[in-house]
PDB file of C-alpha atoms and ligand atoms in Angstrom:
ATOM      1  CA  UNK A 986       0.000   0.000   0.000  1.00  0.00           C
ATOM      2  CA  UNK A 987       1.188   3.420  -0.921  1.00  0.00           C
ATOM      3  CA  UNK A 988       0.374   6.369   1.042  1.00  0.00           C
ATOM      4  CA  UNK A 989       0.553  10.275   1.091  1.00  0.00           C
ATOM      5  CA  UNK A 990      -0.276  11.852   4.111  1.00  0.00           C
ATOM      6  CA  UNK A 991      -0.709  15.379   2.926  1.00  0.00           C
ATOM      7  CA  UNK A 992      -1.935  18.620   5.148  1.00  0.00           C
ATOM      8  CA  UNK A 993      -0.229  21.972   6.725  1.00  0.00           C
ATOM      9  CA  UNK A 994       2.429  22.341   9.294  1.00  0.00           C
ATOM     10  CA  UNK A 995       1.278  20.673  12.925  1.00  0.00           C
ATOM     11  CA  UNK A 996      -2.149  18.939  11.046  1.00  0.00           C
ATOM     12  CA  UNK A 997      -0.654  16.132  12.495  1.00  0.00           C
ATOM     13  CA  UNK A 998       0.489  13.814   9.585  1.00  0.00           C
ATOM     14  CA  UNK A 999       3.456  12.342  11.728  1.00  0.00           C
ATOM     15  CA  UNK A1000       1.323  11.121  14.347  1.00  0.00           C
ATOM     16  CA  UNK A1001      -1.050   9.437  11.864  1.00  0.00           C
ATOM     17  CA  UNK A1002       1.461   8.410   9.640  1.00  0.00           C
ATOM     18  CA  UNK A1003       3.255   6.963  12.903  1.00  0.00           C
ATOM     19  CA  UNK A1004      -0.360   5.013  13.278  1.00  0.00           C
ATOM     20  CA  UNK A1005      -0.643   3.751   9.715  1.00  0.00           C
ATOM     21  CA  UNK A1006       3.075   2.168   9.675  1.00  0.00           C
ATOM     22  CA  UNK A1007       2.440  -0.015  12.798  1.00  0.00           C
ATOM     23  CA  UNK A1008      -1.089  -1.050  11.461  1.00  0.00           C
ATOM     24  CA  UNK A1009      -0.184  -1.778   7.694  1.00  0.00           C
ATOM     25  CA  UNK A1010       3.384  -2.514   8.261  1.00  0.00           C
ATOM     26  CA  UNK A1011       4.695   0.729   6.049  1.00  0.00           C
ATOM     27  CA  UNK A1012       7.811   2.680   5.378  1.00  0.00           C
ATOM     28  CA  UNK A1013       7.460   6.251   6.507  1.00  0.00           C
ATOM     29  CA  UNK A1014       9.619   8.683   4.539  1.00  0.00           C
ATOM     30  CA  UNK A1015       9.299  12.049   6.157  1.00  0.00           C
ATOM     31  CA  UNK A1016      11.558  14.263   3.783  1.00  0.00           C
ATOM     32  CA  UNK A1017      11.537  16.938   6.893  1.00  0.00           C
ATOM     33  CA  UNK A1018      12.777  13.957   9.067  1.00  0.00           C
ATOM     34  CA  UNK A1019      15.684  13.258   6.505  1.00  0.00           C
ATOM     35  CA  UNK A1020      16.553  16.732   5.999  1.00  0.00           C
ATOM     36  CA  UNK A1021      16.575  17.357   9.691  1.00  0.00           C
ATOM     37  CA  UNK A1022      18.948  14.416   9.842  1.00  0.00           C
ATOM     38  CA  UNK A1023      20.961  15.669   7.150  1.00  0.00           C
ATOM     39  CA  UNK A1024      21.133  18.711   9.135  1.00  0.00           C
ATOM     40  CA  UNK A1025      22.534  16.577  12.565  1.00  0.00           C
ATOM     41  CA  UNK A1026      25.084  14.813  10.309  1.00  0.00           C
ATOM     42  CA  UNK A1027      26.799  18.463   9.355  1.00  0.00           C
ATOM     43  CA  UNK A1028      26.463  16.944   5.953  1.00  0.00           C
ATOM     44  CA  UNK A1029      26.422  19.715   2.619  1.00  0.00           C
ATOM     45  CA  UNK A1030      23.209  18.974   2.106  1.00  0.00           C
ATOM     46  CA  UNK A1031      22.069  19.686   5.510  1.00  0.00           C
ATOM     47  CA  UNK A1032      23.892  23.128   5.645  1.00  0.00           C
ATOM     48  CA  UNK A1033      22.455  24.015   2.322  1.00  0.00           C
ATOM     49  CA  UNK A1034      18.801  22.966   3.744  1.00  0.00           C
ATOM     50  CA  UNK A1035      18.781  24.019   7.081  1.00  0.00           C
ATOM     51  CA  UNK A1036      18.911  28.295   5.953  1.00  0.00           C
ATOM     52  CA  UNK A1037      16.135  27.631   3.548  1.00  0.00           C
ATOM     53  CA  UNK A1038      14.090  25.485   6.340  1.00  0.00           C
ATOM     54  CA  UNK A1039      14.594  28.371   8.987  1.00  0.00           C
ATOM     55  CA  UNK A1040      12.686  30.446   7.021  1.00  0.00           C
ATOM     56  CA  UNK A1041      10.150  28.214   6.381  1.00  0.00           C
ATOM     57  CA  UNK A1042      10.880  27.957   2.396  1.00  0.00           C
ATOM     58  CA  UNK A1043      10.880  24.983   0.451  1.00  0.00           C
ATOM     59  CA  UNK A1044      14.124  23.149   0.047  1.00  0.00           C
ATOM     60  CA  UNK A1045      15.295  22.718  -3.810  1.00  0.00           C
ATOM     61  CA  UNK A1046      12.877  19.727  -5.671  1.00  0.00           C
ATOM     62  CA  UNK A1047      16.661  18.134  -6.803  1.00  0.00           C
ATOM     63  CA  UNK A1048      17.695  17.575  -3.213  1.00  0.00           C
ATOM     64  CA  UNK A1049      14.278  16.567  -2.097  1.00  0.00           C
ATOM     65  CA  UNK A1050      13.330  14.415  -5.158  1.00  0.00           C
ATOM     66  CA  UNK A1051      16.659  12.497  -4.978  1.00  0.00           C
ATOM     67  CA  UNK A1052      16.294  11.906  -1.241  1.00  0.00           C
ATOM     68  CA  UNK A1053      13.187   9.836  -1.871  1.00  0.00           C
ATOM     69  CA  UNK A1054      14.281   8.186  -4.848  1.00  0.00           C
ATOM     70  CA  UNK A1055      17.435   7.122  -3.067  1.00  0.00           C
ATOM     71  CA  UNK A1056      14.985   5.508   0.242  1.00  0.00           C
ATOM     72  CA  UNK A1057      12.958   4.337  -2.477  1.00  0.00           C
ATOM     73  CA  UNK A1058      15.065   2.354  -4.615  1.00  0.00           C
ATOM     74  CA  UNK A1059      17.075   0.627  -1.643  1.00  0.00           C
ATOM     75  CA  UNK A1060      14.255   0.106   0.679  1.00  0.00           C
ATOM     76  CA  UNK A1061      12.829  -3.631   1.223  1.00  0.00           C
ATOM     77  CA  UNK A1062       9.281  -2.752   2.193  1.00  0.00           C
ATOM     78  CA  UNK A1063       6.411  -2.148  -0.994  1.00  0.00           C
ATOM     79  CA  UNK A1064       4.360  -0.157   1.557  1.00  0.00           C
ATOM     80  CA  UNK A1065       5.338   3.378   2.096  1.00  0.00           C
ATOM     81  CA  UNK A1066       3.996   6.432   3.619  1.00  0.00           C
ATOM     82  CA  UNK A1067       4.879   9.818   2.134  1.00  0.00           C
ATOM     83  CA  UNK A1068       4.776  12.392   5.090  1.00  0.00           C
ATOM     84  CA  UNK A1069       4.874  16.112   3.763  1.00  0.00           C
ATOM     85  CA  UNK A1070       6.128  15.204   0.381  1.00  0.00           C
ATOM     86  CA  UNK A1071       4.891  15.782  -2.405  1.00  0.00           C
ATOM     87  CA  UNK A1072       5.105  19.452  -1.509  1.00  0.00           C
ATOM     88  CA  UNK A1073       4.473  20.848  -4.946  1.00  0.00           C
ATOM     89  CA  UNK A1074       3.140  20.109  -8.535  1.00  0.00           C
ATOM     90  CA  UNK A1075       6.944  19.140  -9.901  1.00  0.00           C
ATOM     91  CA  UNK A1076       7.239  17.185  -6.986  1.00  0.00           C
ATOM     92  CA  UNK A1077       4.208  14.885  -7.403  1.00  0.00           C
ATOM     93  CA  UNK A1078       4.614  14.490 -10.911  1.00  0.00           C
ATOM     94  CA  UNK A1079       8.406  13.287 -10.498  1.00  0.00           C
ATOM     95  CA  UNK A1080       6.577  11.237  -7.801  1.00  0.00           C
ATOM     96  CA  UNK A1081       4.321   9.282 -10.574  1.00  0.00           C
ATOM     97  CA  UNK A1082       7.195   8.912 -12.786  1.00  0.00           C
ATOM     98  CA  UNK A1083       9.515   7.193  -9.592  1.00  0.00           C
ATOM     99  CA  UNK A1084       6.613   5.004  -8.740  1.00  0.00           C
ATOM    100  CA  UNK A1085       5.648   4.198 -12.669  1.00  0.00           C
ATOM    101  CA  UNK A1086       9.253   2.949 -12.809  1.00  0.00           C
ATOM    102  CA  UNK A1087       9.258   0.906  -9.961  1.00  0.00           C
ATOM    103  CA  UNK A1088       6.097  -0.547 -10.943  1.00  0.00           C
ATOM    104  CA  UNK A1089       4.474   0.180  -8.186  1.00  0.00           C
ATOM    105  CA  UNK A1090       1.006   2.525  -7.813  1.00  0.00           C
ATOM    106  CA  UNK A1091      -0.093   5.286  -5.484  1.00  0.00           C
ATOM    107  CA  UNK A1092      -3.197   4.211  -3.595  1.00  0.00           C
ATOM    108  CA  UNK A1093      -4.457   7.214  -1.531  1.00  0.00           C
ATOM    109  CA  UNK A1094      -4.032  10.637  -0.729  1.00  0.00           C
ATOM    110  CA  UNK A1095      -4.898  11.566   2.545  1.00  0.00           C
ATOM    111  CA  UNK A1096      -5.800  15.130   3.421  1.00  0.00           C
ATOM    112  CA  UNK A1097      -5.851  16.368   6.877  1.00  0.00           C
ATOM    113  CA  UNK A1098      -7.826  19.818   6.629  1.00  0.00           C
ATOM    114  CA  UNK A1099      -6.904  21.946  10.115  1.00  0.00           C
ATOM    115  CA  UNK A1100      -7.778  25.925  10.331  1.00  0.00           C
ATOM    116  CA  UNK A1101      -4.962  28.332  10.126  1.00  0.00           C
ATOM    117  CA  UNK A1102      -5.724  29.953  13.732  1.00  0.00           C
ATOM    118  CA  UNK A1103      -6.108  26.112  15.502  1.00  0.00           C
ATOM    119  CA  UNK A1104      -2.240  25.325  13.799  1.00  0.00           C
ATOM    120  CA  UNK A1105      -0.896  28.332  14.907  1.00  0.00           C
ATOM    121  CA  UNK A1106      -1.946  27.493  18.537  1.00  0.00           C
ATOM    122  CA  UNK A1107      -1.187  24.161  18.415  1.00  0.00           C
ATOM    123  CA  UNK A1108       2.461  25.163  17.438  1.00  0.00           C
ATOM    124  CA  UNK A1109       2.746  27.794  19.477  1.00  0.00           C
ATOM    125  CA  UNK A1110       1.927  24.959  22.398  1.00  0.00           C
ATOM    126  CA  UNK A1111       4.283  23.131  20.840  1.00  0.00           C
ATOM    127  CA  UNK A1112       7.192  25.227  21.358  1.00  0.00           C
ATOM    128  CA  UNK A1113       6.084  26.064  24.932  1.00  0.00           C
ATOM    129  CA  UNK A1114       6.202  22.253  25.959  1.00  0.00           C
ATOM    130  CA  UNK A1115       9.245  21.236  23.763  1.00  0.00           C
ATOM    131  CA  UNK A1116      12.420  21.054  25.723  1.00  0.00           C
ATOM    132  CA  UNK A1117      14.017  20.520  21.614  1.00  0.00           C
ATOM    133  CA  UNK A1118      11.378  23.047  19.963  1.00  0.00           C
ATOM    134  CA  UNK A1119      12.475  23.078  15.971  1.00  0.00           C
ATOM    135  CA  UNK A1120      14.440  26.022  15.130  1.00  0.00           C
ATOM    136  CA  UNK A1121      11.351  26.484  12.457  1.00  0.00           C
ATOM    137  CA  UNK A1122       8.767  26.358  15.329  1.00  0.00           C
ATOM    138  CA  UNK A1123       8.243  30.311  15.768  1.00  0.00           C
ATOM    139  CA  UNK A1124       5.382  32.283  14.976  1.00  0.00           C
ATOM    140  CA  UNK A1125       7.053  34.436  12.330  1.00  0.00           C
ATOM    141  CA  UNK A1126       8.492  31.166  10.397  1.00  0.00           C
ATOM    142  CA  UNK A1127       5.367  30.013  11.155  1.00  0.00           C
ATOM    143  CA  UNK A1128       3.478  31.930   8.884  1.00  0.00           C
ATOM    144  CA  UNK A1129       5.978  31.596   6.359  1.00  0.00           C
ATOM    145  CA  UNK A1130       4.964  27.841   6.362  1.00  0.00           C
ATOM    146  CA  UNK A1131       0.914  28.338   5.980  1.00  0.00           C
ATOM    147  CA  UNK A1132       1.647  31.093   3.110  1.00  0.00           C
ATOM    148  CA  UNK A1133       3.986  28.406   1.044  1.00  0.00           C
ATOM    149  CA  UNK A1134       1.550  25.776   1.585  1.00  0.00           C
ATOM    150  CA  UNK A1135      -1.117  27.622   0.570  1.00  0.00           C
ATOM    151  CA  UNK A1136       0.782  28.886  -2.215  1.00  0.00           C
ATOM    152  CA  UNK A1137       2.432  26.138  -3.493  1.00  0.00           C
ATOM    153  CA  UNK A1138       1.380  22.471  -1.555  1.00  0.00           C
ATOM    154  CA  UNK A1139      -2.265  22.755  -2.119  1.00  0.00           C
ATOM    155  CA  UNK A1140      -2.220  23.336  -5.727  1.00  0.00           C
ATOM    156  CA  UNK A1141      -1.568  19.819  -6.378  1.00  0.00           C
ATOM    157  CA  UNK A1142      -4.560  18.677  -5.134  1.00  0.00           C
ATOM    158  CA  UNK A1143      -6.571  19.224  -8.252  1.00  0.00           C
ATOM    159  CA  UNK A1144      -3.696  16.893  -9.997  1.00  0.00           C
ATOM    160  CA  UNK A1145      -4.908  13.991  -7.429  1.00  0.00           C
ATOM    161  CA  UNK A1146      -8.893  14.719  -7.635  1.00  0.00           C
ATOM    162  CA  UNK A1147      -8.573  14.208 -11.031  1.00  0.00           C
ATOM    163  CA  UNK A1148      -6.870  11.024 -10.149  1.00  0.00           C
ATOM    164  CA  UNK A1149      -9.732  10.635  -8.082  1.00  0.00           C
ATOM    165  CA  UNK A1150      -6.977   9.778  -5.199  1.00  0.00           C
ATOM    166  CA  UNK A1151      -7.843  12.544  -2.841  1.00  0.00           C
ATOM    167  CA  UNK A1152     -10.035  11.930   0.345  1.00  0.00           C
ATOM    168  CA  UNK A1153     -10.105  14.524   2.998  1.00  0.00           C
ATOM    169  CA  UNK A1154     -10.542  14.024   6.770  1.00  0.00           C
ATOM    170  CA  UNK A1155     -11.421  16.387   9.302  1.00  0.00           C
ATOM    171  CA  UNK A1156      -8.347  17.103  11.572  1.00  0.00           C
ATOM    172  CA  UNK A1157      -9.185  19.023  14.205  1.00  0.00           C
ATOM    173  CA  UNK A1158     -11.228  16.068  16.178  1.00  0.00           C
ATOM    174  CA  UNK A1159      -8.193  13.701  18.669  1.00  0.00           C
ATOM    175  CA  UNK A1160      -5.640  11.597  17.510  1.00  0.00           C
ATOM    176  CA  UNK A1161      -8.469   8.395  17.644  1.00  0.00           C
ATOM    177  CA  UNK A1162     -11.401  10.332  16.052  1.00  0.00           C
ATOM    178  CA  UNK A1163      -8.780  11.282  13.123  1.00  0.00           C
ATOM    179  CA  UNK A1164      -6.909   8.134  12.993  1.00  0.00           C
ATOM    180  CA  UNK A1165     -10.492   6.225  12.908  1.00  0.00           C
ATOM    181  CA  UNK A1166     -11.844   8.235   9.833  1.00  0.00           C
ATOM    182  CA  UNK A1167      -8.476   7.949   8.137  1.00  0.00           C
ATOM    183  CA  UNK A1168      -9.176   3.998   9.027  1.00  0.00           C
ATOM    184  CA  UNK A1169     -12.421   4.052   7.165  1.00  0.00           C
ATOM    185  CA  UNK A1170     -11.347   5.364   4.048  1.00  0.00           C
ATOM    186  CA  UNK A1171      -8.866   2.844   4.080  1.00  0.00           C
ATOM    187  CA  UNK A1172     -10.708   0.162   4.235  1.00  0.00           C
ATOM    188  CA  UNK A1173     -13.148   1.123   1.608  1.00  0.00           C
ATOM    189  CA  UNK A1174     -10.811   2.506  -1.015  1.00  0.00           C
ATOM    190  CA  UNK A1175      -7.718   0.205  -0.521  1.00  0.00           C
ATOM    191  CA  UNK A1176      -7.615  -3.332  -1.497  1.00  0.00           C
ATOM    192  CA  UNK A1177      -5.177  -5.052   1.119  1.00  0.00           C
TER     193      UNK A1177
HETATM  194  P1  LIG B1799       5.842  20.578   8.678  1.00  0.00           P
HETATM  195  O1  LIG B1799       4.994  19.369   8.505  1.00  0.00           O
HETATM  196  O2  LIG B1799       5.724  21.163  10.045  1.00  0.00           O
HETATM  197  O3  LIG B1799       5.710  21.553   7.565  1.00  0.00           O
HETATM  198  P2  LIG B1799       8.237  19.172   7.787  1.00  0.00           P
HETATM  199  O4  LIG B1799       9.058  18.451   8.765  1.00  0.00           O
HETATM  200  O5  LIG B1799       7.426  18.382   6.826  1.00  0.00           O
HETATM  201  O6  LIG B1799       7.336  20.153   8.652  1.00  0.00           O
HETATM  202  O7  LIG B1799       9.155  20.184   6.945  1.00  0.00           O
HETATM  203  C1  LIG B1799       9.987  21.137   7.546  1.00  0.00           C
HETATM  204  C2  LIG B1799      10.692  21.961   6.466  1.00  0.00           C
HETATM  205  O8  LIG B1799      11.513  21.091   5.657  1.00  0.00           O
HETATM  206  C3  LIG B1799       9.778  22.654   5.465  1.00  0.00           C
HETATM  207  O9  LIG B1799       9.328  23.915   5.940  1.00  0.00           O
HETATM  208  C4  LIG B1799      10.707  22.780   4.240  1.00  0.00           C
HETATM  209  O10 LIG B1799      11.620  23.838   4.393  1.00  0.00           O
HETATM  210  C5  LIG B1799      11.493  21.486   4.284  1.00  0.00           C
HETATM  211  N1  LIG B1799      10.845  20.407   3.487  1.00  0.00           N
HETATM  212  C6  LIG B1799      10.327  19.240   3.981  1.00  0.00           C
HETATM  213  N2  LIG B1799       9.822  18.486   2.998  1.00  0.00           N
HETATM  214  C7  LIG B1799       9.993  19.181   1.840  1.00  0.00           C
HETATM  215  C8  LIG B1799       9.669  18.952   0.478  1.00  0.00           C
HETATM  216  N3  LIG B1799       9.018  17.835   0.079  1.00  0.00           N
HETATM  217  N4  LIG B1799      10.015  19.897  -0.438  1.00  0.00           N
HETATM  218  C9  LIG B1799      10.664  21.017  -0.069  1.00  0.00           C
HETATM  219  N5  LIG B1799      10.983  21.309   1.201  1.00  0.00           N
HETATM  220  C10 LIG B1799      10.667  20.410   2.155  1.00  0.00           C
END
């Protein structure tokens, strides 16, 4: 089964996506994770990612679409979940062409639709309780974040409705209620 977990900054896709890999036995690739590793390592990459990530920007699509084909082509697993990639139109059209190559098919895309003012709090709580708060979790950056995905991330959802891959779940009930209705699509859509 192949999965995107797709919404804004703190809709919670890791903590779903954290759900769905236990229950279907999945692969998460979390380009943020990677690039925040990246960053750890001291590697080039990381340096070159970590001044575009601090102000909320979008890293380059080469670094981010060779990243996944890299975890891609060397992982063991078929079942992978895509957490907060694809993060524009180039990138889920690169996507397709991976997949098509490795013969292997896109199942579901999974929106998780949160208001703008109930992320903001939630990551502004976030920061508060964090003893290792990302150095993107601030207000200003923030904002940065919502304006790029509302800018650039949402606009491929047209290119999956007309794929007729798109379902959207409500994401401001708790983890269970959200996890639940994500559950119910599943079932229904996805063939296991
Ligand atoms: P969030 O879900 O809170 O937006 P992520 O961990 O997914 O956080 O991403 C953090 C930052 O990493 C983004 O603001 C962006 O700079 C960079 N990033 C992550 N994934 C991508 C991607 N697919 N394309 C470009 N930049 C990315």
């Amino acid at each position: 089964m192949i999965l995107i977990l797709f919404g804004p900054p703190g809709a919670g896709k890791g903590t779903q996506a954290q759900i769905l890999v236990e229950r279907y036995n999945l692969k998460q690739l979390s380009t943020g994770d990677m690039l925040r590793e990246a960053i750890k390592k001291g590697s080039d990459l990381g340096k070159e990612a970590k001044s575009i990530m601090d102000k909320g920007e979008l890293v380059s699509d080469q670094i981010i679409l060779s990243m996944i084909r890299e975890k891609l082509e060397n992982a063991e697993r078929e079942g992978f979940i895509f957490d907060g990639f694809p993060r524009n139109l180039e990138q889920a059209k690169s996507l397709d062409e991976i997949l098509n190559k490795l013969k292997l098919e896109l199942d579901l895309v999974i929106e998780i639709i949160v208001e703008d003012d109930v992320l903001i709090r939630r990551i502004e709580n976030r920061v508060r309780e964090s003893k290792d708060a990302r150095s993107d979790d601030n207000a200003e950056v923030l904002k940065n974040r919502l304006n790029v995905y509302h800018q650039s991330t949402e606009m491929i959802k047209p290119y999956y409705l007309e794929k007729n891959k798109l379902v959207q779940i409500d994401g401001m009930g708790s983890i269970e209620e959200v996890s639940n209705d994500i559950e119910s699509h599943l079932s229904v859509k996805v063939k296991q």
